[in-house]
PDB file of C-alpha atoms in Angstrom:
ATOM      1  CA  GLY A1213      49.831-112.809 189.812  1.00 54.00           C
ATOM      2  CA  CYS A1214      50.507-114.856 186.717  1.00 59.00           C
ATOM      3  CA  ASP A1215      48.690-115.559 183.507  1.00 49.00           C
ATOM      4  CA  GLU A1216      46.493-118.628 183.597  1.00 45.00           C
ATOM      5  CA  SER A1217      48.220-121.567 181.938  1.00 45.00           C
ATOM      6  CA  THR A1218      46.995-124.929 180.757  1.00 44.00           C
ATOM      7  CA  GLY A1219      50.543-126.104 180.194  1.00 48.00           C
ATOM      8  CA  ASN A1220      50.928-126.111 176.440  1.00 48.00           C
ATOM      9  CA  GLN A1221      54.303-125.367 174.867  1.00 50.00           C
ATOM     10  CA  GLU A1222      53.245-121.990 173.452  1.00 47.00           C
ATOM     11  CA  GLU A1223      52.570-120.607 176.919  1.00 46.00           C
ATOM     12  CA  LEU A1224      56.012-121.557 178.194  1.00 53.00           C
ATOM     13  CA  ARG A1225      57.496-118.728 176.131  1.00 65.00           C
ATOM     14  CA  VAL A1226      56.039-116.193 178.563  1.00 78.00           C
ATOM     15  CA  SER A1227      57.925-115.104 181.665  1.00 89.00           C
ATOM     16  CA  CYS A1228      55.158-115.888 184.140  1.00 89.00           C
ATOM     17  CA  VAL A1229      52.786-118.882 184.319  1.00 90.00           C
ATOM     18  CA  GLU A1230      50.587-120.773 186.740  1.00 90.00           C
ATOM     19  CA  TRP A1231      51.683-124.388 187.102  1.00 89.00           C
ATOM     20  CA  ASN A1232      51.106-127.616 189.018  1.00 90.00           C
ATOM     21  CA  LEU A1233      53.586-127.811 191.922  1.00 92.00           C
ATOM     22  CA  PRO A1234      54.776-130.275 194.561  1.00 88.00           C
ATOM     23  CA  THR A1235      52.673-129.983 197.722  1.00 87.00           C
ATOM     24  CA  ARG A1236      55.673-128.736 199.755  1.00 89.00           C
ATOM     25  CA  ALA A1237      56.416-125.835 197.361  1.00 92.00           C
ATOM     26  CA  GLN A1238      56.913-122.424 198.953  1.00 94.00           C
ATOM     27  CA  VAL A1239      57.280-118.906 197.616  1.00 96.00           C
ATOM     28  CA  GLY A1240      60.914-118.424 196.591  1.00 96.00           C
ATOM     29  CA  ASP A1241      61.581-122.071 195.702  1.00 95.00           C
ATOM     30  CA  LEU A1242      63.037-122.876 192.304  1.00 95.00           C
ATOM     31  CA  VAL A1243      61.292-125.136 189.797  1.00 92.00           C
ATOM     32  CA  LEU A1244      63.168-126.915 187.006  1.00 90.00           C
ATOM     33  CA  MET A1245      60.924-128.052 184.172  1.00 83.00           C
ATOM     34  CA  TYR A1246      62.001-130.959 182.024  1.00 80.00           C
ATOM     35  CA  ARG A1247      60.186-130.543 178.734  1.00 79.00           C
ATOM     36  CA  SER A1248      60.231-132.807 175.705  1.00 77.00           C
ATOM     37  CA  LYS A1249      59.604-130.319 172.883  1.00 73.00           C
ATOM     38  CA  PRO A1250      61.258-128.997 170.808  1.00 72.00           C
ATOM     39  CA  THR A1251      64.195-130.866 172.410  1.00 74.00           C
ATOM     40  CA  SER A1252      64.109-132.808 175.661  1.00 82.00           C
ATOM     41  CA  GLY A1253      65.801-131.201 178.609  1.00 88.00           C
ATOM     42  CA  ILE A1254      65.726-128.690 181.415  1.00 90.00           C
ATOM     43  CA  ARG A1255      65.736-125.373 179.565  1.00 91.00           C
ATOM     44  CA  ASP A1256      64.179-122.953 182.030  1.00 92.00           C
ATOM     45  CA  ILE A1257      64.488-122.208 185.723  1.00 95.00           C
ATOM     46  CA  TRP A1258      61.462-120.735 187.458  1.00 95.00           C
ATOM     47  CA  ARG A1259      60.864-119.188 190.896  1.00 96.00           C
ATOM     48  CA  VAL A1260      57.632-119.854 192.798  1.00 96.00           C
ATOM     49  CA  ILE A1261      55.833-116.555 193.385  1.00 97.00           C
ATOM     50  CA  GLY A1262      52.330-117.724 194.370  1.00 93.00           C
ATOM     51  CA  PRO A1263      49.510-117.351 195.075  1.00 94.00           C
ATOM     52  CA  PHE A1264      48.600-120.987 195.639  1.00 95.00           C
ATOM     53  CA  LYS A1265      45.339-122.763 194.938  1.00 94.00           C
ATOM     54  CA  VAL A1266      44.443-126.433 195.302  1.00 93.00           C
ATOM     55  CA  PHE A1267      42.326-128.085 192.604  1.00 93.00           C
ATOM     56  CA  GLY A1268      40.451-131.310 193.187  1.00 92.00           C
ATOM     57  CA  LYS A1269      40.007-134.173 190.741  1.00 93.00           C
ATOM     58  CA  ARG A1270      37.637-133.352 187.857  1.00 90.00           C
ATOM     59  CA  ASN A1271      37.541-129.676 188.845  1.00 88.00           C
ATOM     60  CA  ARG A1272      35.312-127.240 186.954  1.00 90.00           C
ATOM     61  CA  GLU A1273      38.279-125.216 185.722  1.00 88.00           C
ATOM     62  CA  GLY A1274      39.785-128.203 183.894  1.00 85.00           C
ATOM     63  CA  ARG A1275      43.065-127.837 185.803  1.00 87.00           C
ATOM     64  CA  TRP A1276      45.469-130.585 186.825  1.00 86.00           C
ATOM     65  CA  PRO A1277      44.493-131.787 190.305  1.00 90.00           C
ATOM     66  CA  GLY A1278      46.719-130.665 193.147  1.00 90.00           C
ATOM     67  CA  LEU A1279      48.554-127.513 194.122  1.00 92.00           C
ATOM     68  CA  GLN A1280      48.815-124.757 191.516  1.00 93.00           C
ATOM     69  CA  GLY A1281      50.956-121.683 191.919  1.00 95.00           C
ATOM     70  CA  GLY A1282      52.469-118.816 190.002  1.00 95.00           C
ATOM     71  CA  LEU A1283      55.970-119.120 188.560  1.00 96.00           C
ATOM     72  CA  ARG A1284      58.260-116.424 187.171  1.00 96.00           C
ATOM     73  CA  ARG A1285      61.128-117.409 184.886  1.00 95.00           C
ATOM     74  CA  VAL A1286      64.527-116.505 186.353  1.00 95.00           C
ATOM     75  CA  ALA A1287      66.776-118.083 183.714  1.00 94.00           C
ATOM     76  CA  ILE A1288      66.776-119.615 180.264  1.00 92.00           C
ATOM     77  CA  LEU A1289      69.561-122.148 179.785  1.00 93.00           C
ATOM     78  CA  LYS A1290      71.388-121.756 176.498  1.00 93.00           C
ATOM     79  CA  LYS A1291      72.687-125.302 176.954  1.00 94.00           C
ATOM     80  CA  PRO A1292      69.799-127.370 178.349  1.00 93.00           C
ATOM     81  CA  LEU A1293      70.429-130.238 180.731  1.00 92.00           C
ATOM     82  CA  THR A1294      69.351-133.369 178.908  1.00 91.00           C
ATOM     83  CA  TYR A1295      68.561-136.722 180.433  1.00 89.00           C
ATOM     84  CA  GLN A1296      71.532-138.203 178.561  1.00 91.00           C
ATOM     85  CA  MET A1297      73.913-135.653 180.105  1.00 92.00           C
ATOM     86  CA  LEU A1298      72.644-136.267 183.617  1.00 91.00           C
ATOM     87  CA  VAL A1299      72.563-140.063 183.351  1.00 92.00           C
ATOM     88  CA  SER A1300      76.115-140.182 181.954  1.00 93.00           C
ATOM     89  CA  ASP A1301      77.577-137.891 184.662  1.00 93.00           C
ATOM     90  CA  PRO A1302      78.785-139.846 187.723  1.00 94.00           C
ATOM     91  CA  ARG A1303      77.671-136.946 189.963  1.00 90.00           C
ATOM     92  CA  THR A1304      74.043-137.006 188.817  1.00 91.00           C
ATOM     93  CA  LYS A1305      73.286-140.428 187.300  1.00 91.00           C
ATOM     94  CA  SER A1306      71.959-141.969 190.516  1.00 92.00           C
ATOM     95  CA  LEU A1307      69.761-139.041 191.576  1.00 91.00           C
ATOM     96  CA  PRO A1308      66.137-140.136 192.145  1.00 89.00           C
ATOM     97  CA  VAL A1309      64.784-137.633 189.598  1.00 85.00           C
ATOM     98  CA  VAL A1310      67.175-138.964 186.947  1.00 88.00           C
ATOM     99  CA  ARG A1311      66.377-142.610 187.760  1.00 88.00           C
ATOM    100  CA  LYS A1312      62.670-141.769 187.321  1.00 85.00           C
ATOM    101  CA  HIS A1313      63.379-140.177 183.910  1.00 81.00           C
ATOM    102  CA  PHE A1314      61.956-136.864 185.222  1.00 78.00           C
ATOM    103  CA  GLN A1315      58.465-138.362 185.529  1.00 76.00           C
ATOM    104  CA  GLY A1316      56.194-136.639 188.023  1.00 73.00           C
ATOM    105  CA  LYS A1317      56.928-133.738 190.339  1.00 74.00           C
ATOM    106  CA  GLY A1318      60.235-134.745 191.881  1.00 76.00           C
ATOM    107  CA  ASP A1319      61.759-132.796 194.748  1.00 80.00           C
ATOM    108  CA  VAL A1320      65.446-132.120 194.019  1.00 84.00           C
ATOM    109  CA  THR A1321      66.126-130.017 197.142  1.00 85.00           C
ATOM    110  CA  ASP A1322      68.581-132.536 198.634  1.00 87.00           C
ATOM    111  CA  ASP A1323      70.393-132.896 195.299  1.00 90.00           C
ATOM    112  CA  TRP A1324      70.253-129.227 194.282  1.00 92.00           C
ATOM    113  CA  HIS A1325      74.005-128.653 194.747  1.00 92.00           C
ATOM    114  CA  LEU A1326      74.785-131.382 192.191  1.00 92.00           C
ATOM    115  CA  ILE A1327      72.237-130.149 189.678  1.00 93.00           C
ATOM    116  CA  HIS A1328      73.260-126.528 190.280  1.00 94.00           C
ATOM    117  CA  ASN A1329      76.913-127.393 189.613  1.00 93.00           C
ATOM    118  CA  LYS A1330      75.963-129.123 186.353  1.00 94.00           C
ATOM    119  CA  ILE A1331      73.860-126.115 185.295  1.00 95.00           C
ATOM    120  CA  ILE A1332      76.740-123.710 186.025  1.00 96.00           C
ATOM    121  CA  ASP A1333      79.322-125.969 184.317  1.00 95.00           C
ATOM    122  CA  MET A1334      77.266-125.786 181.127  1.00 95.00           C
ATOM    123  CA  ASN A1335      75.786-122.281 181.535  1.00 97.00           C
ATOM    124  CA  PRO A1336      78.265-120.063 183.408  1.00 97.00           C
ATOM    125  CA  SER A1337      76.228-116.988 182.426  1.00 96.00           C
ATOM    126  CA  VAL A1338      73.535-117.894 185.014  1.00 97.00           C
ATOM    127  CA  THR A1339      75.965-118.038 187.961  1.00 96.00           C
ATOM    128  CA  ARG A1340      74.961-114.617 189.295  1.00 96.00           C
ATOM    129  CA  THR A1341      71.244-115.247 188.686  1.00 96.00           C
ATOM    130  CA  LEU A1342      71.314-118.460 190.724  1.00 96.00           C
ATOM    131  CA  LYS A1343      73.510-117.085 193.531  1.00 95.00           C
ATOM    132  CA  PRO A1344      70.575-116.621 195.951  1.00 94.00           C
ATOM    133  CA  TRP A1345      69.932-120.382 195.710  1.00 93.00           C
ATOM    134  CA  VAL A1346      73.482-121.596 196.394  1.00 89.00           C
ATOM    135  CA  TYR A1347      73.747-123.551 199.649  1.00 74.00           C
ATOM    136  CA  GLU A1348      77.263-124.303 200.780  1.00 63.00           C
TER     137      GLU A1348
END
């Protein structure tokens, strides 16, 4: 399992957290978190490890409503992907998640190859780490 997390910045330094996930999330999926502090960007890549639990609105635990699940960090990006980088790159500027300014829980499965390539271009050291998630 993972440590309980309420989502504050301090807790994101740990290697394992519980987080709000898209409803279609499965164990083994990757999660990219776009965070605004200390600098805006995608700085960490996480793998869904479960277990899952669904929280209703105004739940007793004070959790975000929806699906919660455990995440384990698989990579820290030395060069984060910023919104400005993605919006100025012809390969990624029209992706739905970029057009929405990373608001909400966007599913980037269909666009993963483009985002993956951008991550590797900027952070070649994570090539081997992300190999299990490369779809040709």
